[in-house]
PDB file of C-alpha atoms and ligand atoms in Angstrom:
ATOM      1  CA  MET A   5      37.534 142.097 -63.185  1.00 64.00           C
ATOM      2  CA  THR A   6      41.244 142.772 -63.793  1.00 83.00           C
ATOM      3  CA  ASP A   7      43.407 142.200 -67.610  1.00 93.00           C
ATOM      4  CA  ALA A   8      44.840 139.211 -66.641  1.00 95.00           C
ATOM      5  CA  PHE A   9      45.258 137.067 -69.763  1.00 98.00           C
ATOM      6  CA  GLY A  10      45.636 141.045 -71.332  1.00 97.00           C
ATOM      7  CA  GLY A  11      47.322 139.882 -74.565  1.00 96.00           C
ATOM      8  CA  LYS A  12      47.523 136.176 -73.826  1.00 98.00           C
ATOM      9  CA  THR A  13      46.196 133.444 -76.595  1.00 98.00           C
ATOM     10  CA  LEU A  14      44.358 129.919 -74.920  1.00 99.00           C
ATOM     11  CA  VAL A  15      44.104 127.668 -76.948  1.00 99.00           C
ATOM     12  CA  ILE A  16      40.714 125.085 -75.508  1.00 99.00           C
ATOM     13  CA  THR A  17      39.016 122.304 -77.218  1.00 99.00           C
ATOM     14  CA  GLY A  18      35.417 121.065 -76.039  1.00 98.00           C
ATOM     15  CA  ALA A  19      34.904 125.329 -76.141  1.00 98.00           C
ATOM     16  CA  THR A  20      31.272 125.270 -76.338  1.00 98.00           C
ATOM     17  CA  GLY A  21      30.522 122.782 -73.388  1.00 98.00           C
ATOM     18  CA  ALA A  22      29.685 123.554 -69.609  1.00 97.00           C
ATOM     19  CA  ILE A  23      32.577 124.104 -68.131  1.00 98.00           C
ATOM     20  CA  ALA A  24      35.232 125.194 -71.419  1.00 98.00           C
ATOM     21  CA  SER A  25      32.510 127.837 -72.774  1.00 98.00           C
ATOM     22  CA  ALA A  26      32.821 129.449 -69.402  1.00 98.00           C
ATOM     23  CA  VAL A  27      36.234 129.188 -69.312  1.00 98.00           C
ATOM     24  CA  ALA A  28      36.234 131.466 -72.722  1.00 98.00           C
ATOM     25  CA  LEU A  29      34.068 134.175 -71.530  1.00 98.00           C
ATOM     26  CA  GLN A  30      35.738 134.641 -68.419  1.00 98.00           C
ATOM     27  CA  ALA A  31      38.995 135.026 -69.832  1.00 98.00           C
ATOM     28  CA  ALA A  32      37.736 136.491 -72.802  1.00 98.00           C
ATOM     29  CA  ALA A  33      36.846 139.631 -69.882  1.00 98.00           C
ATOM     30  CA  GLN A  34      40.247 139.651 -68.365  1.00 98.00           C
ATOM     31  CA  GLY A  35      41.737 140.850 -72.006  1.00 97.00           C
ATOM     32  CA  ALA A  36      42.041 136.564 -73.585  1.00 98.00           C
ATOM     33  CA  ARG A  37      42.175 135.849 -77.567  1.00 98.00           C
ATOM     34  CA  LEU A  38      40.765 132.418 -77.654  1.00 98.00           C
ATOM     35  CA  VAL A  39      41.419 129.862 -80.527  1.00 98.00           C
ATOM     36  CA  LEU A  40      38.251 127.245 -79.941  1.00 98.00           C
ATOM     37  CA  GLY A  41      37.931 124.028 -81.364  1.00 98.00           C
ATOM     38  CA  ASP A  42      35.040 121.551 -80.570  1.00 98.00           C
ATOM     39  CA  ILE A  43      32.187 119.060 -83.126  1.00 98.00           C
ATOM     40  CA  GLY A  44      29.905 122.040 -84.153  1.00 97.00           C
ATOM     41  CA  ALA A  45      30.637 125.090 -85.973  1.00 98.00           C
ATOM     42  CA  GLU A  46      27.603 126.402 -85.277  1.00 98.00           C
ATOM     43  CA  ALA A  47      27.822 126.651 -81.657  1.00 98.00           C
ATOM     44  CA  LEU A  48      31.365 127.615 -82.178  1.00 98.00           C
ATOM     45  CA  ASP A  49      30.635 131.259 -84.574  1.00 98.00           C
ATOM     46  CA  ALA A  50      28.056 131.527 -81.674  1.00 98.00           C
ATOM     47  CA  LEU A  51      30.625 132.193 -78.803  1.00 98.00           C
ATOM     48  CA  CYS A  52      32.816 133.279 -80.737  1.00 98.00           C
ATOM     49  CA  ALA A  53      30.990 136.407 -82.277  1.00 97.00           C
ATOM     50  CA  GLN A  54      29.620 136.621 -78.497  1.00 98.00           C
ATOM     51  CA  ILE A  55      33.634 136.728 -77.513  1.00 98.00           C
ATOM     52  CA  GLY A  56      34.284 139.192 -80.663  1.00 96.00           C
ATOM     53  CA  ALA A  57      35.527 137.957 -84.134  1.00 89.00           C
ATOM     54  CA  GLY A  58      38.915 139.902 -83.359  1.00 95.00           C
ATOM     55  CA  ARG A  59      40.074 138.238 -80.210  1.00 97.00           C
ATOM     56  CA  CYS A  60      38.334 134.531 -81.667  1.00 98.00           C
ATOM     57  CA  ALA A  61      39.348 132.353 -84.286  1.00 98.00           C
ATOM     58  CA  MET A  62      37.403 129.113 -83.737  1.00 98.00           C
ATOM     59  CA  LEU A  63      37.992 125.751 -85.512  1.00 98.00           C
ATOM     60  CA  ALA A  64      35.539 122.423 -86.313  1.00 98.00           C
ATOM     61  CA  GLY A  65      36.350 118.924 -85.374  1.00 98.00           C
ATOM     62  CA  ASP A  66      37.361 116.182 -84.276  1.00 98.00           C
ATOM     63  CA  VAL A  67      39.452 115.995 -81.508  1.00 98.00           C
ATOM     64  CA  ARG A  68      40.113 112.387 -82.405  1.00 98.00           C
ATOM     65  CA  ASP A  69      41.810 112.994 -85.701  1.00 98.00           C
ATOM     66  CA  PRO A  70      45.765 113.978 -84.991  1.00 98.00           C
ATOM     67  CA  GLU A  71      45.384 116.626 -88.209  1.00 98.00           C
ATOM     68  CA  ASN A  72      43.185 118.375 -85.868  1.00 98.00           C
ATOM     69  CA  ALA A  73      45.243 119.188 -83.090  1.00 98.00           C
ATOM     70  CA  ALA A  74      47.509 120.423 -85.775  1.00 98.00           C
ATOM     71  CA  ALA A  75      45.304 122.751 -86.930  1.00 98.00           C
ATOM     72  CA  LEU A  76      43.786 124.131 -84.547  1.00 98.00           C
ATOM     73  CA  VAL A  77      48.320 125.570 -83.058  1.00 98.00           C
ATOM     74  CA  ALA A  78      48.724 126.284 -86.609  1.00 98.00           C
ATOM     75  CA  LEU A  79      45.637 128.658 -86.234  1.00 98.00           C
ATOM     76  CA  ALA A  80      46.909 129.806 -83.065  1.00 98.00           C
ATOM     77  CA  ARG A  81      49.978 130.944 -84.670  1.00 98.00           C
ATOM     78  CA  THR A  82      49.403 132.707 -87.529  1.00 98.00           C
ATOM     79  CA  ARG A  83      46.442 134.880 -85.691  1.00 98.00           C
ATOM     80  CA  PHE A  84      48.080 135.624 -82.381  1.00 98.00           C
ATOM     81  CA  GLY A  85      51.576 134.163 -83.022  1.00 98.00           C
ATOM     82  CA  GLY A  86      51.718 131.476 -80.704  1.00 98.00           C
ATOM     83  CA  ILE A  87      50.777 129.950 -77.025  1.00 99.00           C
ATOM     84  CA  ASP A  88      50.240 131.182 -73.608  1.00 98.00           C
ATOM     85  CA  ALA A  89      47.148 128.051 -72.413  1.00 99.00           C
ATOM     86  CA  LEU A  90      46.561 124.904 -73.515  1.00 99.00           C
ATOM     87  CA  ILE A  91      42.935 124.030 -72.013  1.00 99.00           C
ATOM     88  CA  PRO A  92      41.818 120.408 -73.089  1.00 98.00           C
ATOM     89  CA  ALA A  93      37.987 120.194 -72.323  1.00 98.00           C
ATOM     90  CA  ALA A  94      36.650 117.782 -74.453  1.00 98.00           C
ATOM     91  CA  GLY A  95      35.713 114.716 -72.613  1.00 98.00           C
ATOM     92  CA  ILE A  96      32.826 112.448 -72.806  1.00 98.00           C
ATOM     93  CA  TYR A  97      31.276 110.300 -70.227  1.00 97.00           C
ATOM     94  CA  ARG A  98      28.923 107.260 -70.472  1.00 96.00           C
ATOM     95  CA  ASP A  99      26.915 105.172 -68.025  1.00 96.00           C
ATOM     96  CA  ARG A 100      27.839 101.434 -69.083  1.00 97.00           C
ATOM     97  CA  ALA A 101      28.199  98.736 -66.737  1.00 98.00           C
ATOM     98  CA  PHE A 102      31.845  97.108 -66.991  1.00 98.00           C
ATOM     99  CA  ALA A 103      30.355  93.948 -67.701  1.00 98.00           C
ATOM    100  CA  GLU A 104      28.562  95.842 -70.820  1.00 98.00           C
ATOM    101  CA  MET A 105      31.328  97.683 -72.209  1.00 98.00           C
ATOM    102  CA  SER A 106      32.296  96.909 -75.272  1.00 98.00           C
ATOM    103  CA  ALA A 107      35.577  97.252 -76.675  1.00 98.00           C
ATOM    104  CA  GLN A 108      34.034 100.113 -79.183  1.00 98.00           C
ATOM    105  CA  ASP A 109      32.674 102.116 -75.406  1.00 98.00           C
ATOM    106  CA  TRP A 110      36.173 101.661 -74.283  1.00 98.00           C
ATOM    107  CA  ARG A 111      38.187 103.091 -76.919  1.00 98.00           C
ATOM    108  CA  GLU A 112      36.369 106.071 -77.844  1.00 98.00           C
ATOM    109  CA  THR A 113      35.887 107.209 -74.200  1.00 98.00           C
ATOM    110  CA  MET A 114      40.365 106.337 -73.930  1.00 98.00           C
ATOM    111  CA  GLU A 115      40.061 108.415 -77.594  1.00 98.00           C
ATOM    112  CA  ILE A 116      38.458 111.681 -76.985  1.00 99.00           C
ATOM    113  CA  ASN A 117      39.419 111.753 -72.832  1.00 98.00           C
ATOM    114  CA  LEU A 118      42.814 110.390 -73.341  1.00 98.00           C
ATOM    115  CA  ASP A 119      45.245 110.036 -77.155  1.00 98.00           C
ATOM    116  CA  ALA A 120      43.631 113.550 -78.114  1.00 98.00           C
ATOM    117  CA  ILE A 121      45.359 114.945 -75.329  1.00 98.00           C
ATOM    118  CA  PHE A 122      48.209 113.460 -76.291  1.00 98.00           C
ATOM    119  CA  HIS A 123      47.996 114.452 -79.699  1.00 98.00           C
ATOM    120  CA  LEU A 124      47.468 118.115 -78.730  1.00 98.00           C
ATOM    121  CA  ILE A 125      49.651 118.557 -76.359  1.00 98.00           C
ATOM    122  CA  ARG A 126      52.598 116.771 -78.131  1.00 98.00           C
ATOM    123  CA  THR A 127      51.444 119.068 -81.035  1.00 98.00           C
ATOM    124  CA  ALA A 128      51.485 122.576 -79.318  1.00 98.00           C
ATOM    125  CA  LEU A 129      54.495 122.338 -77.664  1.00 98.00           C
ATOM    126  CA  PRO A 130      56.523 123.577 -80.541  1.00 98.00           C
ATOM    127  CA  ALA A 131      54.438 127.133 -80.469  1.00 98.00           C
ATOM    128  CA  LEU A 132      53.584 127.169 -76.345  1.00 98.00           C
ATOM    129  CA  ASN A 133      55.084 130.405 -75.242  1.00 98.00           C
ATOM    130  CA  PRO A 134      57.868 130.752 -72.812  1.00 96.00           C
ATOM    131  CA  GLY A 135      55.448 130.295 -69.821  1.00 97.00           C
ATOM    132  CA  ALA A 136      53.096 129.089 -71.011  1.00 98.00           C
ATOM    133  CA  ALA A 137      50.946 126.424 -68.397  1.00 99.00           C
ATOM    134  CA  ILE A 138      48.513 123.320 -69.395  1.00 99.00           C
ATOM    135  CA  VAL A 139      45.471 123.117 -67.145  1.00 99.00           C
ATOM    136  CA  ASN A 140      43.958 119.468 -68.108  1.00 99.00           C
ATOM    137  CA  LEU A 141      40.195 118.519 -67.268  1.00 98.00           C
ATOM    138  CA  THR A 142      40.402 115.239 -64.785  1.00 98.00           C
ATOM    139  CA  SER A 143      38.107 114.729 -62.852  1.00 98.00           C
ATOM    140  CA  ILE A 144      36.593 112.956 -58.785  1.00 98.00           C
ATOM    141  CA  ALA A 145      36.370 109.500 -61.228  1.00 98.00           C
ATOM    142  CA  ALA A 146      40.408 109.969 -61.358  1.00 98.00           C
ATOM    143  CA  HIS A 147      40.940 110.215 -57.327  1.00 98.00           C
ATOM    144  CA  ARG A 148      38.035 107.549 -56.514  1.00 97.00           C
ATOM    145  CA  GLY A 149      36.878 105.894 -58.670  1.00 98.00           C
ATOM    146  CA  SER A 150      33.637 105.371 -60.837  1.00 97.00           C
ATOM    147  CA  PRO A 151      31.392 102.857 -60.815  1.00 96.00           C
ATOM    148  CA  ARG A 152      29.743 102.182 -64.336  1.00 96.00           C
ATOM    149  CA  HIS A 153      32.429 104.652 -66.025  1.00 97.00           C
ATOM    150  CA  ALA A 154      36.030 102.698 -65.478  1.00 98.00           C
ATOM    151  CA  HIS A 155      36.658 103.705 -69.167  1.00 98.00           C
ATOM    152  CA  TYR A 156      36.163 107.311 -67.756  1.00 98.00           C
ATOM    153  CA  ALA A 157      37.780 107.150 -64.418  1.00 98.00           C
ATOM    154  CA  ALA A 158      40.827 105.754 -66.523  1.00 98.00           C
ATOM    155  CA  THR A 159      41.319 107.871 -68.784  1.00 99.00           C
ATOM    156  CA  LYS A 160      41.373 110.581 -65.798  1.00 98.00           C
ATOM    157  CA  GLY A 161      43.671 108.449 -63.586  1.00 98.00           C
ATOM    158  CA  ALA A 162      45.820 108.113 -66.636  1.00 99.00           C
ATOM    159  CA  LEU A 163      44.986 111.890 -67.764  1.00 99.00           C
ATOM    160  CA  LEU A 164      46.167 112.965 -63.323  1.00 98.00           C
ATOM    161  CA  SER A 165      49.402 110.832 -64.641  1.00 98.00           C
ATOM    162  CA  LEU A 166      50.093 112.393 -67.542  1.00 99.00           C
ATOM    163  CA  THR A 167      49.962 115.713 -66.002  1.00 99.00           C
ATOM    164  CA  ARG A 168      52.829 114.412 -63.326  1.00 98.00           C
ATOM    165  CA  SER A 169      54.570 113.328 -65.613  1.00 99.00           C
ATOM    166  CA  LEU A 170      54.672 116.403 -67.950  1.00 99.00           C
ATOM    167  CA  ALA A 171      55.160 119.405 -64.893  1.00 99.00           C
ATOM    168  CA  GLN A 172      59.062 117.930 -64.202  1.00 98.00           C
ATOM    169  CA  GLU A 173      59.584 116.847 -67.962  1.00 98.00           C
ATOM    170  CA  LEU A 174      58.545 120.250 -70.127  1.00 98.00           C
ATOM    171  CA  ALA A 175      59.597 122.607 -66.916  1.00 98.00           C
ATOM    172  CA  PRO A 176      60.897 125.167 -65.686  1.00 98.00           C
ATOM    173  CA  GLN A 177      58.910 126.717 -69.239  1.00 98.00           C
ATOM    174  CA  VAL A 178      55.842 125.170 -69.151  1.00 98.00           C
ATOM    175  CA  ARG A 179      53.458 124.698 -66.192  1.00 99.00           C
ATOM    176  CA  VAL A 180      51.053 121.526 -66.072  1.00 99.00           C
ATOM    177  CA  ASN A 181      48.061 121.011 -63.722  1.00 99.00           C
ATOM    178  CA  ALA A 182      45.138 119.698 -63.219  1.00 99.00           C
ATOM    179  CA  VAL A 183      41.297 120.445 -62.025  1.00 99.00           C
ATOM    180  CA  SER A 184      39.468 117.600 -60.915  1.00 98.00           C
ATOM    181  CA  PRO A 185      35.724 118.841 -60.970  1.00 98.00           C
ATOM    182  CA  GLY A 186      33.389 117.058 -58.490  1.00 98.00           C
ATOM    183  CA  ILE A 187      29.252 117.059 -59.453  1.00 97.00           C
ATOM    184  CA  ILE A 188      28.886 119.919 -61.667  1.00 97.00           C
ATOM    185  CA  GLU A 189      25.300 120.788 -62.821  1.00 96.00           C
ATOM    186  CA  THR A 190      26.215 120.556 -66.860  1.00 94.00           C
ATOM    187  CA  GLN A 191      24.377 118.229 -70.127  1.00 92.00           C
ATOM    188  CA  MET A 192      27.215 115.824 -68.816  1.00 93.00           C
ATOM    189  CA  THR A 193      25.944 114.897 -65.540  1.00 95.00           C
ATOM    190  CA  ARG A 194      22.040 115.012 -66.050  1.00 94.00           C
ATOM    191  CA  ASP A 195      21.583 111.118 -66.488  1.00 93.00           C
ATOM    192  CA  LEU A 196      24.396 111.328 -62.908  1.00 93.00           C
ATOM    193  CA  LEU A 197      21.710 114.219 -61.329  1.00 95.00           C
ATOM    194  CA  ALA A 198      18.487 112.152 -61.883  1.00 94.00           C
ATOM    195  CA  ALA A 199      19.297 108.749 -60.983  1.00 93.00           C
ATOM    196  CA  HIS A 200      21.448 110.217 -57.805  1.00 94.00           C
ATOM    197  CA  GLY A 201      21.359 113.251 -57.369  1.00 95.00           C
ATOM    198  CA  GLY A 202      19.768 113.401 -53.813  1.00 96.00           C
ATOM    199  CA  ALA A 203      22.430 110.941 -52.600  1.00 96.00           C
ATOM    200  CA  LEU A 204      25.422 113.189 -54.199  1.00 96.00           C
ATOM    201  CA  ARG A 205      24.040 116.042 -52.130  1.00 96.00           C
ATOM    202  CA  ALA A 206      23.360 114.692 -49.061  1.00 97.00           C
ATOM    203  CA  ALA A 207      27.180 113.537 -49.458  1.00 97.00           C
ATOM    204  CA  THR A 208      28.465 117.252 -50.865  1.00 98.00           C
ATOM    205  CA  PRO A 209      29.380 119.103 -47.362  1.00 98.00           C
ATOM    206  CA  LEU A 210      28.873 122.057 -49.361  1.00 98.00           C
ATOM    207  CA  ASP A 211      25.362 121.376 -50.270  1.00 97.00           C
ATOM    208  CA  ARG A 212      24.495 121.816 -53.757  1.00 97.00           C
ATOM    209  CA  PHE A 213      26.154 121.155 -56.560  1.00 97.00           C
ATOM    210  CA  GLY A 214      28.850 123.209 -58.250  1.00 98.00           C
ATOM    211  CA  THR A 215      28.579 125.524 -61.435  1.00 98.00           C
ATOM    212  CA  ALA A 216      30.157 125.475 -64.909  1.00 98.00           C
ATOM    213  CA  GLU A 217      31.853 129.549 -63.907  1.00 98.00           C
ATOM    214  CA  GLU A 218      33.477 127.717 -59.954  1.00 98.00           C
ATOM    215  CA  VAL A 219      35.488 125.159 -62.154  1.00 98.00           C
ATOM    216  CA  ALA A 220      36.279 127.974 -64.578  1.00 99.00           C
ATOM    217  CA  ARG A 221      37.422 129.994 -61.748  1.00 98.00           C
ATOM    218  CA  ALA A 222      39.953 127.641 -61.121  1.00 99.00           C
ATOM    219  CA  ILE A 223      41.237 126.428 -64.154  1.00 99.00           C
ATOM    220  CA  LEU A 224      41.924 130.119 -65.202  1.00 98.00           C
ATOM    221  CA  PHE A 225      43.506 130.589 -62.339  1.00 98.00           C
ATOM    222  CA  LEU A 226      46.300 127.587 -63.281  1.00 99.00           C
ATOM    223  CA  ALA A 227      46.276 128.653 -66.419  1.00 98.00           C
ATOM    224  CA  GLY A 228      47.622 132.500 -65.525  1.00 98.00           C
ATOM    225  CA  PRO A 229      49.552 134.218 -63.491  1.00 96.00           C
ATOM    226  CA  ALA A 230      47.895 134.046 -59.821  1.00 97.00           C
ATOM    227  CA  SER A 231      49.598 130.468 -60.020  1.00 98.00           C
ATOM    228  CA  SER A 232      52.863 131.211 -61.640  1.00 98.00           C
ATOM    229  CA  PHE A 233      54.618 129.073 -58.980  1.00 98.00           C
ATOM    230  CA  ILE A 234      52.428 125.925 -58.903  1.00 99.00           C
ATOM    231  CA  THR A 235      53.317 122.590 -61.201  1.00 99.00           C
ATOM    232  CA  GLY A 236      52.085 119.325 -61.099  1.00 99.00           C
ATOM    233  CA  GLU A 237      49.077 120.394 -59.260  1.00 98.00           C
ATOM    234  CA  VAL A 238      45.521 119.488 -58.661  1.00 98.00           C
ATOM    235  CA  ILE A 239      42.680 121.605 -56.858  1.00 98.00           C
ATOM    236  CA  HIS A 240      39.684 119.819 -56.267  1.00 98.00           C
ATOM    237  CA  VAL A 241      36.465 121.694 -57.164  1.00 98.00           C
ATOM    238  CA  ASN A 242      34.234 119.698 -55.345  1.00 98.00           C
ATOM    239  CA  GLY A 243      32.117 121.049 -52.220  1.00 98.00           C
ATOM    240  CA  GLY A 244      34.159 118.251 -50.839  1.00 98.00           C
ATOM    241  CA  LEU A 245      32.129 116.096 -52.105  1.00 98.00           C
ATOM    242  CA  TYR A 246      36.005 113.949 -52.091  1.00 98.00           C
ATOM    243  CA  MET A 247      39.355 115.446 -49.633  1.00 97.00           C
ATOM    244  CA  ASP A 248      42.980 114.109 -50.899  1.00 87.00           C
TER     245      ASP A 248
HETATM  246  N1  LIG B 303      30.508 118.342 -65.448  1.00 55.28           N
HETATM  247  C1  LIG B 303      31.069 117.584 -64.627  1.00 55.28           C
HETATM  248  O1  LIG B 303      30.782 117.446 -63.275  1.00 55.28           O
HETATM  249  C2  LIG B 303      32.966 117.294 -64.371  1.00 55.28           C
HETATM  250  C3  LIG B 303      32.915 116.731 -63.690  1.00 55.28           C
HETATM  251  C4  LIG B 303      34.472 115.949 -64.147  1.00 55.28           C
HETATM  252  C5  LIG B 303      35.222 116.371 -65.589  1.00 55.28           C
HETATM  253  N2  LIG B 303      34.435 116.707 -66.097  1.00 55.28           N
HETATM  254  C6  LIG B 303      35.425 116.895 -67.375  1.00 55.28           C
HETATM  255  O2  LIG B 303      35.787 118.408 -68.076  1.00 55.28           O
HETATM  256  C7  LIG B 303      35.049 118.780 -68.882  1.00 55.28           C
HETATM  257  C8  LIG B 303      34.457 120.074 -69.081  1.00 55.28           C
HETATM  258  O3  LIG B 303      33.063 118.566 -68.929  1.00 55.28           O
HETATM  259  P1  LIG B 303      31.142 119.843 -69.223  1.00 55.28           P
HETATM  260  O4  LIG B 303      30.653 119.457 -68.007  1.00 55.28           O
HETATM  261  O5  LIG B 303      31.498 121.036 -69.591  1.00 55.28           O
HETATM  262  O6  LIG B 303      31.235 119.125 -70.858  1.00 55.28           O
HETATM  263  P2  LIG B 303      30.097 118.979 -71.983  1.00 55.28           P
HETATM  264  O7  LIG B 303      29.646 118.167 -72.313  1.00 55.28           O
HETATM  265  O8  LIG B 303      28.915 120.356 -71.871  1.00 55.28           O
HETATM  266  O9  LIG B 303      31.400 119.206 -73.079  1.00 55.28           O
HETATM  267  C9  LIG B 303      31.969 119.171 -73.474  1.00 55.28           C
HETATM  268  C10 LIG B 303      32.617 119.201 -74.942  1.00 55.28           C
HETATM  269  O10 LIG B 303      33.114 118.536 -75.645  1.00 55.28           O
HETATM  270  C11 LIG B 303      33.253 117.730 -76.938  1.00 55.28           C
HETATM  271  N3  LIG B 303      33.307 116.679 -77.243  1.00 55.28           N
HETATM  272  C12 LIG B 303      32.645 115.596 -77.292  1.00 55.28           C
HETATM  273  N4  LIG B 303      33.880 114.429 -78.895  1.00 55.28           N
HETATM  274  C13 LIG B 303      34.248 115.398 -79.167  1.00 55.28           C
HETATM  275  C14 LIG B 303      34.721 115.461 -80.147  1.00 55.28           C
HETATM  276  N5  LIG B 303      35.244 113.862 -80.168  1.00 55.28           N
HETATM  277  N6  LIG B 303      35.401 116.120 -80.680  1.00 55.28           N
HETATM  278  C15 LIG B 303      35.615 118.260 -80.408  1.00 55.28           C
HETATM  279  N7  LIG B 303      34.631 118.060 -79.065  1.00 55.28           N
HETATM  280  C16 LIG B 303      34.191 117.136 -78.964  1.00 55.28           C
HETATM  281  C17 LIG B 303      31.634 118.133 -76.882  1.00 55.28           C
HETATM  282  O11 LIG B 303      30.841 118.751 -78.445  1.00 55.28           O
HETATM  283  C18 LIG B 303      31.193 119.535 -75.875  1.00 55.28           C
HETATM  284  O12 LIG B 303      30.730 120.902 -76.220  1.00 55.28           O
HETATM  285  C19 LIG B 303      35.441 117.443 -69.326  1.00 55.28           C
HETATM  286  O13 LIG B 303      36.987 117.104 -70.269  1.00 55.28           O
HETATM  287  C20 LIG B 303      34.730 116.097 -68.438  1.00 55.28           C
HETATM  288  O14 LIG B 303      35.434 115.349 -68.510  1.00 55.28           O
HETATM  289  C21 LIG B 303      33.301 117.864 -66.125  1.00 55.28           C
END
């Protein structure tokens, strides 16, 4: 392991989720300081303890609350002096036929997967250190749609557009990129795999599903110095299931 993130501060939401916790642990192993947010204090506590209290700060709260975004940014400033990488990873993926989708289903997915990222990025701007990077978690659904997840796919498509817009608007100070995972074996895809795992695997050239650790490596590539001339880009981590 290198110390590519030595002295750097990463702010991650949805931090105790499968992909985000893999990002936190890999970054910590490369010297990073972490500011972690998620709903549940207990899981956050356990993750921060694993990283070490001296290099980890945490805040339990709902990403839908703009005050939560402000408090996370303030925590990064007071504990570590600013932010070098912002990784808004909190998200929900609910199975709903469009004909049965309620306005509340739609709104809740918009609020967590998209509105919360607007609040976080906007609030974080003054705290971003020179050369900072933002890495958004889009999805294969942003590129090819997702039946029974139209609300989810709509948020991820919008997030991809937001990524490209901000890459232009925030340059040259800040780089903004995205990672679009395909089918990754996490809690989020448990029901999908139970229903369609065989067909999805058969359609994947690498003949398996991805791991959270594999997605985390792509996220950290875009978050760190190895991608210093890359902005407005999206990396697919999907075993070849979808190619642009
Ligand atoms: N797993 C996949 O196959 C896959 C594929 C494409 C994209 N993604 C994206 O990657 C990201 C992480 O996915 P994952 O598989 O690790 O999911 P996960 O379910 O393991 O983690 C999501 C995290 O978000 C948190 N969260 C949800 N609602 C929240 C709220 N209102 N406030 C604060 N935190 C909240 C959850 O507590 C959880 O820890 C998501 O944005 C997801 O859309 C995942």
